[in-house]
Amino acid sequence: NDPSLCTHLVYAFAGLGPDNKIKVLDPWNDLCDNYGKCGYDRFVKLREKNVNLKTLLAIGGWNEGSTKYSQMAASESKRKIFVDSVVALLKKHDFNGLDMDWEYPTQRGGAPEDQANFV
């Protein structure tokens, strides 16, 4: 519980919704709404103990798979929807950035074009 030991901390995980927007996977734990546990807010407040700390929100992970990320990355309009939603959520909760944990481009239902589309 000592945020001075790190330069960056990553909160895991958010997901990708069917609308190609970033999605809160556990609203009760992550948000303050409806007497939630305010996980996002408590996490970013760790910067009060270490002003140099950067807090990131991770999206993806093993459970999210690859198929929907592949479909999103293949379309310029879907990528725009995704990016706009990510920026809005990060700003709303005061995160410093995003960790894109897409496991794994070109595999697990992905497409050969994933690598180029991801970059």
PDB file of C-alpha atoms in Angstrom, residues 34-100:
ATOM      1  CA  ASN A  34     -25.534   3.321  -6.216  1.00  0.00           C
ATOM      2  CA  TYR A  35     -23.295   3.087  -3.142  1.00  0.00           C
ATOM      3  CA  GLY A  36     -20.472   1.526  -5.153  1.00  0.00           C
ATOM      4  CA  LYS A  37     -16.972   1.063  -3.786  1.00  0.00           C
ATOM      5  CA  CYS A  38     -15.442   3.941  -5.843  1.00  0.00           C
ATOM      6  CA  GLY A  39     -12.486   1.853  -7.007  1.00  0.00           C
ATOM      7  CA  TYR A  40     -11.482   4.215  -9.810  1.00  0.00           C
ATOM      8  CA  ASP A  41     -11.586   7.285  -7.583  1.00  0.00           C
ATOM      9  CA  ARG A  42      -9.731   5.645  -4.700  1.00  0.00           C
ATOM     10  CA  PHE A  43      -7.092   4.348  -7.111  1.00  0.00           C
ATOM     11  CA  VAL A  44      -6.274   7.693  -8.736  1.00  0.00           C
ATOM     12  CA  LYS A  45      -6.191   9.363  -5.311  1.00  0.00           C
ATOM     13  CA  LEU A  46      -3.035   7.360  -4.607  1.00  0.00           C
ATOM     14  CA  ARG A  47      -1.320  10.201  -6.482  1.00  0.00           C
ATOM     15  CA  GLU A  48      -1.925  12.335  -3.386  1.00  0.00           C
ATOM     16  CA  LYS A  49       0.709  10.163  -1.670  1.00  0.00           C
ATOM     17  CA  ASN A  50       3.087  10.221  -4.660  1.00  0.00           C
ATOM     18  CA  VAL A  51       2.748  13.268  -6.914  1.00  0.00           C
ATOM     19  CA  ASN A  52       4.935  11.625  -9.584  1.00  0.00           C
ATOM     20  CA  LEU A  53       2.757   8.502  -9.790  1.00  0.00           C
ATOM     21  CA  LYS A  54       0.956   7.794 -13.073  1.00  0.00           C
ATOM     22  CA  THR A  55      -2.322   5.858 -12.900  1.00  0.00           C
ATOM     23  CA  LEU A  56      -3.455   3.842 -15.908  1.00  0.00           C
ATOM     24  CA  LEU A  57      -6.646   1.949 -16.667  1.00  0.00           C
ATOM     25  CA  ALA A  58      -6.165  -1.408 -18.417  1.00  0.00           C
ATOM     26  CA  ILE A  59      -8.636  -2.652 -20.986  1.00  0.00           C
ATOM     27  CA  GLY A  60      -8.717  -6.236 -22.182  1.00  0.00           C
ATOM     28  CA  GLY A  61      -6.983  -9.118 -20.497  1.00  0.00           C
ATOM     29  CA  TRP A  62      -7.355 -12.838 -21.054  1.00  0.00           C
ATOM     30  CA  ASN A  63     -11.094 -12.984 -20.353  1.00  0.00           C
ATOM     31  CA  GLU A  64     -11.883 -10.398 -23.030  1.00  0.00           C
ATOM     32  CA  GLY A  65     -10.388 -12.487 -25.828  1.00  0.00           C
ATOM     33  CA  SER A  66      -9.406 -11.021 -29.181  1.00  0.00           C
ATOM     34  CA  THR A  67     -12.390 -11.199 -31.536  1.00  0.00           C
ATOM     35  CA  LYS A  68     -14.126  -7.941 -30.627  1.00  0.00           C
ATOM     36  CA  TYR A  69     -10.821  -6.029 -30.473  1.00  0.00           C
ATOM     37  CA  SER A  70      -9.951  -7.337 -33.933  1.00  0.00           C
ATOM     38  CA  GLN A  71     -13.317  -6.210 -35.304  1.00  0.00           C
ATOM     39  CA  MET A  72     -12.981  -2.777 -33.694  1.00  0.00           C
ATOM     40  CA  ALA A  73      -9.417  -2.234 -34.933  1.00  0.00           C
ATOM     41  CA  ALA A  74     -10.357  -3.207 -38.504  1.00  0.00           C
ATOM     42  CA  SER A  75     -12.713  -0.243 -38.906  1.00  0.00           C
ATOM     43  CA  GLU A  76     -11.680   3.410 -38.846  1.00  0.00           C
ATOM     44  CA  SER A  77     -15.124   4.500 -37.639  1.00  0.00           C
ATOM     45  CA  LYS A  78     -15.141   1.889 -34.849  1.00  0.00           C
ATOM     46  CA  ARG A  79     -11.619   2.917 -33.781  1.00  0.00           C
ATOM     47  CA  LYS A  80     -12.801   6.525 -33.525  1.00  0.00           C
ATOM     48  CA  ILE A  81     -15.753   5.509 -31.351  1.00  0.00           C
ATOM     49  CA  PHE A  82     -13.387   3.498 -29.160  1.00  0.00           C
ATOM     50  CA  VAL A  83     -10.773   6.244 -28.823  1.00  0.00           C
ATOM     51  CA  ASP A  84     -13.363   8.935 -28.084  1.00  0.00           C
ATOM     52  CA  SER A  85     -14.955   6.782 -25.377  1.00  0.00           C
ATOM     53  CA  VAL A  86     -11.566   5.967 -23.826  1.00  0.00           C
ATOM     54  CA  VAL A  87     -10.549   9.624 -23.666  1.00  0.00           C
ATOM     55  CA  ALA A  88     -13.897  10.549 -22.083  1.00  0.00           C
ATOM     56  CA  LEU A  89     -13.687   7.817 -19.416  1.00  0.00           C
ATOM     57  CA  LEU A  90     -10.046   8.540 -18.576  1.00  0.00           C
ATOM     58  CA  LYS A  91     -10.790  12.247 -18.186  1.00  0.00           C
ATOM     59  CA  LYS A  92     -13.946  11.618 -16.148  1.00  0.00           C
ATOM     60  CA  HIS A  93     -12.036   9.508 -13.621  1.00  0.00           C
ATOM     61  CA  ASP A  94      -8.709  11.386 -13.839  1.00  0.00           C
ATOM     62  CA  PHE A  95      -6.561   8.482 -15.071  1.00  0.00           C
ATOM     63  CA  ASN A  96      -3.247   9.405 -16.712  1.00  0.00           C
ATOM     64  CA  GLY A  97      -3.484   6.860 -19.514  1.00  0.00           C
ATOM     65  CA  LEU A  98      -4.587   3.495 -20.881  1.00  0.00           C
ATOM     66  CA  ASP A  99      -2.920   0.082 -20.914  1.00  0.00           C
ATOM     67  CA  MET A 100      -4.217  -1.742 -23.992  1.00  0.00           C
TER      68      MET A 100
END
